[in-house]
PDB file of C-alpha atoms in Angstrom:
ATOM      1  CA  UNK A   1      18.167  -7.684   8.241  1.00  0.00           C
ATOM      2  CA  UNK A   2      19.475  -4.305   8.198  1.00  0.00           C
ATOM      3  CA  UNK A   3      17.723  -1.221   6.279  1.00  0.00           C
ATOM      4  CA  UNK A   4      18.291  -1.491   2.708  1.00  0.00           C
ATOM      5  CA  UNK A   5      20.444   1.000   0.208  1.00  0.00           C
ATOM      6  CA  UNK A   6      18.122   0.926  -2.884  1.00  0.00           C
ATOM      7  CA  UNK A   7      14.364   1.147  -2.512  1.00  0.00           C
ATOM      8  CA  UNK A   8      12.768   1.429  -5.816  1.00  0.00           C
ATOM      9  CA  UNK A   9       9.149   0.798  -7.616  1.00  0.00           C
ATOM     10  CA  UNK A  10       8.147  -0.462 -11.082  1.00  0.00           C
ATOM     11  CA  UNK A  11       5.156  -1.166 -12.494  1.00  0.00           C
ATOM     12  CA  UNK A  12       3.979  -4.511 -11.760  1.00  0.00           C
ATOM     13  CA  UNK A  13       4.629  -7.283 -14.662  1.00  0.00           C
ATOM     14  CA  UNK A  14       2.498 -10.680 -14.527  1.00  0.00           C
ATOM     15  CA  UNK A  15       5.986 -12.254 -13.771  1.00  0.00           C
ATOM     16  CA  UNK A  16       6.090 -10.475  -9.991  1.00  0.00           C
ATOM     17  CA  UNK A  17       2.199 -11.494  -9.386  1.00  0.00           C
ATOM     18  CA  UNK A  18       3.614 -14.902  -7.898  1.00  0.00           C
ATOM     19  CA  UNK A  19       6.033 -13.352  -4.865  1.00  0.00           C
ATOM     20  CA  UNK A  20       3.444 -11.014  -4.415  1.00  0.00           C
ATOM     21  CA  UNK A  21       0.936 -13.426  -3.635  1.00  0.00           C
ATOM     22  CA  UNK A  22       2.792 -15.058  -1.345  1.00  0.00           C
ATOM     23  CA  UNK A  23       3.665 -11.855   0.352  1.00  0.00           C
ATOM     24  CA  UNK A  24      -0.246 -10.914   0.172  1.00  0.00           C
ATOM     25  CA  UNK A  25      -1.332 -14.396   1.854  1.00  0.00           C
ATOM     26  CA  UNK A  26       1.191 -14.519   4.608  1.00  0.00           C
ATOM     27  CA  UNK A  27      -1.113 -14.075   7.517  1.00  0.00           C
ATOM     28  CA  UNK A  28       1.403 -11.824   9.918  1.00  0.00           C
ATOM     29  CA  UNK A  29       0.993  -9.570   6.426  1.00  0.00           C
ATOM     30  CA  UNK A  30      -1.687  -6.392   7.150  1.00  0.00           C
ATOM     31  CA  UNK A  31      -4.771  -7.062   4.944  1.00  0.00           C
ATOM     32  CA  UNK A  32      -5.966  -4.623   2.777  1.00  0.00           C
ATOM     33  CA  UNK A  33      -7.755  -4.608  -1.198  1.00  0.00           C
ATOM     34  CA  UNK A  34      -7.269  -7.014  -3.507  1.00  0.00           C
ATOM     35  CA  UNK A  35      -4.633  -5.618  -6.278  1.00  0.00           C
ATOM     36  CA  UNK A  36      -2.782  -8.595  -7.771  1.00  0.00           C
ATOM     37  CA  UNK A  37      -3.229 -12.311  -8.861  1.00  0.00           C
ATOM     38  CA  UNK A  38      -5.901 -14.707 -11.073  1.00  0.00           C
ATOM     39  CA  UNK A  39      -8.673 -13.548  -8.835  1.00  0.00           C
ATOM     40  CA  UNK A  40      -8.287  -9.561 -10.038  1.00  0.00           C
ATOM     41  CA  UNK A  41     -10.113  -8.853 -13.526  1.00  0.00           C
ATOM     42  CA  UNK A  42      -7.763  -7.173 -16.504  1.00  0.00           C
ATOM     43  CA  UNK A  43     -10.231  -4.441 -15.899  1.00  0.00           C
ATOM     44  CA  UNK A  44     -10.003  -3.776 -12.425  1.00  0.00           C
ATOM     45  CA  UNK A  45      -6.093  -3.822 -12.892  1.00  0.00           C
ATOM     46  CA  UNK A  46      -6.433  -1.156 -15.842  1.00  0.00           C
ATOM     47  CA  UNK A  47      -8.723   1.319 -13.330  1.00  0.00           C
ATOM     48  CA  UNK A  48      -5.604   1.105 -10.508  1.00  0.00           C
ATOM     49  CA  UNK A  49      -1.654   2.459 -10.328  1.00  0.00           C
ATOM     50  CA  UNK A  50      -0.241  -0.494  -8.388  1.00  0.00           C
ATOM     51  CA  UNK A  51       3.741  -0.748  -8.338  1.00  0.00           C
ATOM     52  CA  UNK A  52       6.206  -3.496  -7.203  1.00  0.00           C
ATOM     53  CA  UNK A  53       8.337  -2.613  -4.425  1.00  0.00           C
ATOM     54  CA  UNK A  54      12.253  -3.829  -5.030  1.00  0.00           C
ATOM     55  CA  UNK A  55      14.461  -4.042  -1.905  1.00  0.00           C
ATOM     56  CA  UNK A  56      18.269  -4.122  -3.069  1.00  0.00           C
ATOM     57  CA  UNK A  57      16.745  -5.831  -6.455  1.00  0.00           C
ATOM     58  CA  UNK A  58      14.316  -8.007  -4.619  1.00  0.00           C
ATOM     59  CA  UNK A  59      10.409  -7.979  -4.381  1.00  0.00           C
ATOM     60  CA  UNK A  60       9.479  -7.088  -0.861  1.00  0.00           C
ATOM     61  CA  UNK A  61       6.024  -6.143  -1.415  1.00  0.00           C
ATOM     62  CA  UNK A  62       3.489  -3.184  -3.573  1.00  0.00           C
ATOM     63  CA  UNK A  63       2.043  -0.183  -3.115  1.00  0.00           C
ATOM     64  CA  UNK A  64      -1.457   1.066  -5.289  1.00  0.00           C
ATOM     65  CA  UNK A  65      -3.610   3.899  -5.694  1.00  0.00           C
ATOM     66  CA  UNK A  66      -7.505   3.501  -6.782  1.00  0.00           C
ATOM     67  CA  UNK A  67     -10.588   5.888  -7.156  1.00  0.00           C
ATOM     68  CA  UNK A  68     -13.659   5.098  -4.616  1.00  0.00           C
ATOM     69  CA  UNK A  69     -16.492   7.567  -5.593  1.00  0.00           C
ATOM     70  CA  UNK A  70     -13.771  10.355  -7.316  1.00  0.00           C
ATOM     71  CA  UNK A  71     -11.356  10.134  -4.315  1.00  0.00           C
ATOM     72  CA  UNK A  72      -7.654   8.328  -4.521  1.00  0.00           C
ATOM     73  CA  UNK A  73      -7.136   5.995  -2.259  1.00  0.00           C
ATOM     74  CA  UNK A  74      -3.345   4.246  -1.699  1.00  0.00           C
ATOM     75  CA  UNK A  75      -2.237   1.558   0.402  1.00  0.00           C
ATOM     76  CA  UNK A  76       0.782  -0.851   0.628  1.00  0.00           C
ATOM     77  CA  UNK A  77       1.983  -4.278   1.606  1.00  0.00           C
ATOM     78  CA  UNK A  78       5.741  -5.201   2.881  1.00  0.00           C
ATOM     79  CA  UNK A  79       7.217  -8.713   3.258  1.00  0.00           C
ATOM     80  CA  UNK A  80       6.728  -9.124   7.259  1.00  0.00           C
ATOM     81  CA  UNK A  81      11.190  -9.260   6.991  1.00  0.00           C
ATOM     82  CA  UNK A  82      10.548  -5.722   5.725  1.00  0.00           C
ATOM     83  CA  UNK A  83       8.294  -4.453   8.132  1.00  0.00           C
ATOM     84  CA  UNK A  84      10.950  -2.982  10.659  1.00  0.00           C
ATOM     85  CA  UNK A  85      13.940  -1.650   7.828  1.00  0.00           C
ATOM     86  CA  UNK A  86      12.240   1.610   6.566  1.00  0.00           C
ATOM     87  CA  UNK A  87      11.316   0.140   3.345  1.00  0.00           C
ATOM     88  CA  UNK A  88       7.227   0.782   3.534  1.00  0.00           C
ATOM     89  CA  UNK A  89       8.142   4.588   4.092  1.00  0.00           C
ATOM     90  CA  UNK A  90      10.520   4.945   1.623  1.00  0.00           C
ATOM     91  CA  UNK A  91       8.357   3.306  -0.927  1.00  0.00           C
ATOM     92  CA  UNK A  92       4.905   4.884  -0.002  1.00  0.00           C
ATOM     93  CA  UNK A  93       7.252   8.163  -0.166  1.00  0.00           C
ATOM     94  CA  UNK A  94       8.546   7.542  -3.679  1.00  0.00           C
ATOM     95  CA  UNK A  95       4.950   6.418  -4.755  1.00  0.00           C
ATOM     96  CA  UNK A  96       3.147   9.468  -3.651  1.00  0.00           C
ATOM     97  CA  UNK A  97       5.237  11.750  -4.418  1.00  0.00           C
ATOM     98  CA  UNK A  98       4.823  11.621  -8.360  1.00  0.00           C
ATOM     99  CA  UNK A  99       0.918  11.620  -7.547  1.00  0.00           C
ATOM    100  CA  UNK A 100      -1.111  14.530  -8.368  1.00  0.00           C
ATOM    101  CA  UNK A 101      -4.573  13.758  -7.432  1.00  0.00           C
ATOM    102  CA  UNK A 102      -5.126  15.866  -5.071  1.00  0.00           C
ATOM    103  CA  UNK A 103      -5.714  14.509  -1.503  1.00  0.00           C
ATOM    104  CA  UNK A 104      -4.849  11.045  -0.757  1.00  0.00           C
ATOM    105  CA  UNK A 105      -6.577   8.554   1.562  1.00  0.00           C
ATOM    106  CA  UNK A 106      -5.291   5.740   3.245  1.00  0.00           C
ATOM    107  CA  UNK A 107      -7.210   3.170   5.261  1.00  0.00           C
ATOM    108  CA  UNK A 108      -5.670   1.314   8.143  1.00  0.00           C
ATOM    109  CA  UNK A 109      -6.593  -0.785  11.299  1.00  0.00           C
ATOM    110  CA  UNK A 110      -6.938   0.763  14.096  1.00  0.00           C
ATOM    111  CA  UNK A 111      -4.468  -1.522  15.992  1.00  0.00           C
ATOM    112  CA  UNK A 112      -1.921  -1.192  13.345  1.00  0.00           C
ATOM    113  CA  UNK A 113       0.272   0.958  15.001  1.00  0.00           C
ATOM    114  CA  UNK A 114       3.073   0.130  12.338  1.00  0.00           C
ATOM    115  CA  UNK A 115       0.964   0.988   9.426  1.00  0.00           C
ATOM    116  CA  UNK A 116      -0.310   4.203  11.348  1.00  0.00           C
ATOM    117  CA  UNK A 117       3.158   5.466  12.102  1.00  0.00           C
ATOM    118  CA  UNK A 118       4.522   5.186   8.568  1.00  0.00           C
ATOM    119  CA  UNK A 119       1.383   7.023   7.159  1.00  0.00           C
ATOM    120  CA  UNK A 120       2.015   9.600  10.330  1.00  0.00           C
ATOM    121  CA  UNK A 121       5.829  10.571   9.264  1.00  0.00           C
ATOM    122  CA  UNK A 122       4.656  11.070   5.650  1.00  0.00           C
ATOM    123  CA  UNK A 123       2.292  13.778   7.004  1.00  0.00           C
ATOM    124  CA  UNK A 124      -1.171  11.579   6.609  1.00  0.00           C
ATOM    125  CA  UNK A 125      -3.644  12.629   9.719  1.00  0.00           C
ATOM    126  CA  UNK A 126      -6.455  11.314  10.643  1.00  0.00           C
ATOM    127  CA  UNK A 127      -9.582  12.224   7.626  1.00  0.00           C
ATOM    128  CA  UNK A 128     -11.821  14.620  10.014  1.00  0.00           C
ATOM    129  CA  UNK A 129     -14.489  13.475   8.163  1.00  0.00           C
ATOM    130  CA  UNK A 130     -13.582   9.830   8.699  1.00  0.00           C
ATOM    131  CA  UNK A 131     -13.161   8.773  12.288  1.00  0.00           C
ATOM    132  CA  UNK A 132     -12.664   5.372  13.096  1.00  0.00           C
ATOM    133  CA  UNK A 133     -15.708   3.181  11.805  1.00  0.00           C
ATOM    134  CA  UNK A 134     -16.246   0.073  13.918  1.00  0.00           C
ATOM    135  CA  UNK A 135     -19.633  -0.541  11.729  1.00  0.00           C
ATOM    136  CA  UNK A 136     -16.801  -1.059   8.086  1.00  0.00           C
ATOM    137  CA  UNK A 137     -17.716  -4.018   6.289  1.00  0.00           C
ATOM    138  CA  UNK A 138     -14.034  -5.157   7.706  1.00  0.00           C
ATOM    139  CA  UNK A 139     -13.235  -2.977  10.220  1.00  0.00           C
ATOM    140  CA  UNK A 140      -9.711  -4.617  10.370  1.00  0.00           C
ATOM    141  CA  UNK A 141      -8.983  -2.889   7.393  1.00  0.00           C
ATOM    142  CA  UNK A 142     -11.232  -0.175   7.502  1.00  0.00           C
ATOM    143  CA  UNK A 143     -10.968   1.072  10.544  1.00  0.00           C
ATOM    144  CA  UNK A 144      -9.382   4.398  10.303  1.00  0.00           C
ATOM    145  CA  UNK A 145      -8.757   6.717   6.891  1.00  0.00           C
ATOM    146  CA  UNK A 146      -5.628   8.862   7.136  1.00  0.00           C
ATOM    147  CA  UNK A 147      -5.370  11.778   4.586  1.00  0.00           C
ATOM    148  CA  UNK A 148      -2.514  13.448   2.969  1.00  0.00           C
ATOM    149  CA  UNK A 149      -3.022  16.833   1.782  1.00  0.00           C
TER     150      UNK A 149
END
């Protein structure tokens, strides 16, 4: 599968929630919070910014940005087909870049160099404040928080 010509986001619609899931739950997928499907409350959904990421018109994944004590937080999931095309950078790019909260954070496994690299060429570094944190009540997830700005 070669890189695709239209990367775009949309706000996520109930009607999406399905492919997501399945994109969520494939286990070669990188974990990381919770932001679609039966199991997240109307509230929680209203308190986060979480997009649909469309691939040439199809749903490859989301991206999603949250508050944890006052500071943003985003992170994204791609269809594992997806994961080698470009289309998590271009869509974390077009996501942040209509954000104005101020600095970003971004968790991500240690051992995810993927994940690590595409936060890395959107100019996230590691938080100074935040090295790697084996004691995280996941540490696959939480390992490591990457900042932008």
């Amino acid at each position: 599968m070669g890189e695709p010509h239209v990367v775009s986001l949309r706000a996520t619609r109930d009607t999406d929630l399905d492919t997501l899931n399945h994109i969520v739950h494939d286990p070669r997928t990188t974990a990381g919070p919770p932001v679609a499907g039966p199991a997240v409350s109307e509230r929680h959904r209203a308190t986060i910014d979480h997009r649909t990421i469309r691939a040439d018109g199809e749903i490859v994944g989301d991206v999603t940005r949250w508050f944890e004590d006052g500071r943003a937080f985003v992170a994204y999931r791609v269809d594992v087909a997806r994961h080698d095309d470009g289309t998590a950078g271009r869509a974390l790019r077009l996501f942040v870049e209509v954000l104005d909260d101020g600095p970003l954070r971004a968790r991500v496994a240690a051992g995810d160099t993927g994940s690590i690299h595409v936060l890395e060429r959107l100019g996230f570094a590691p938080d100074p404040a935040r090295p790697a944190d084996a004691n995280a009540p996941d540490p696959a997830v939480d390992g490591l928080v990457y900042l932008l700005g």
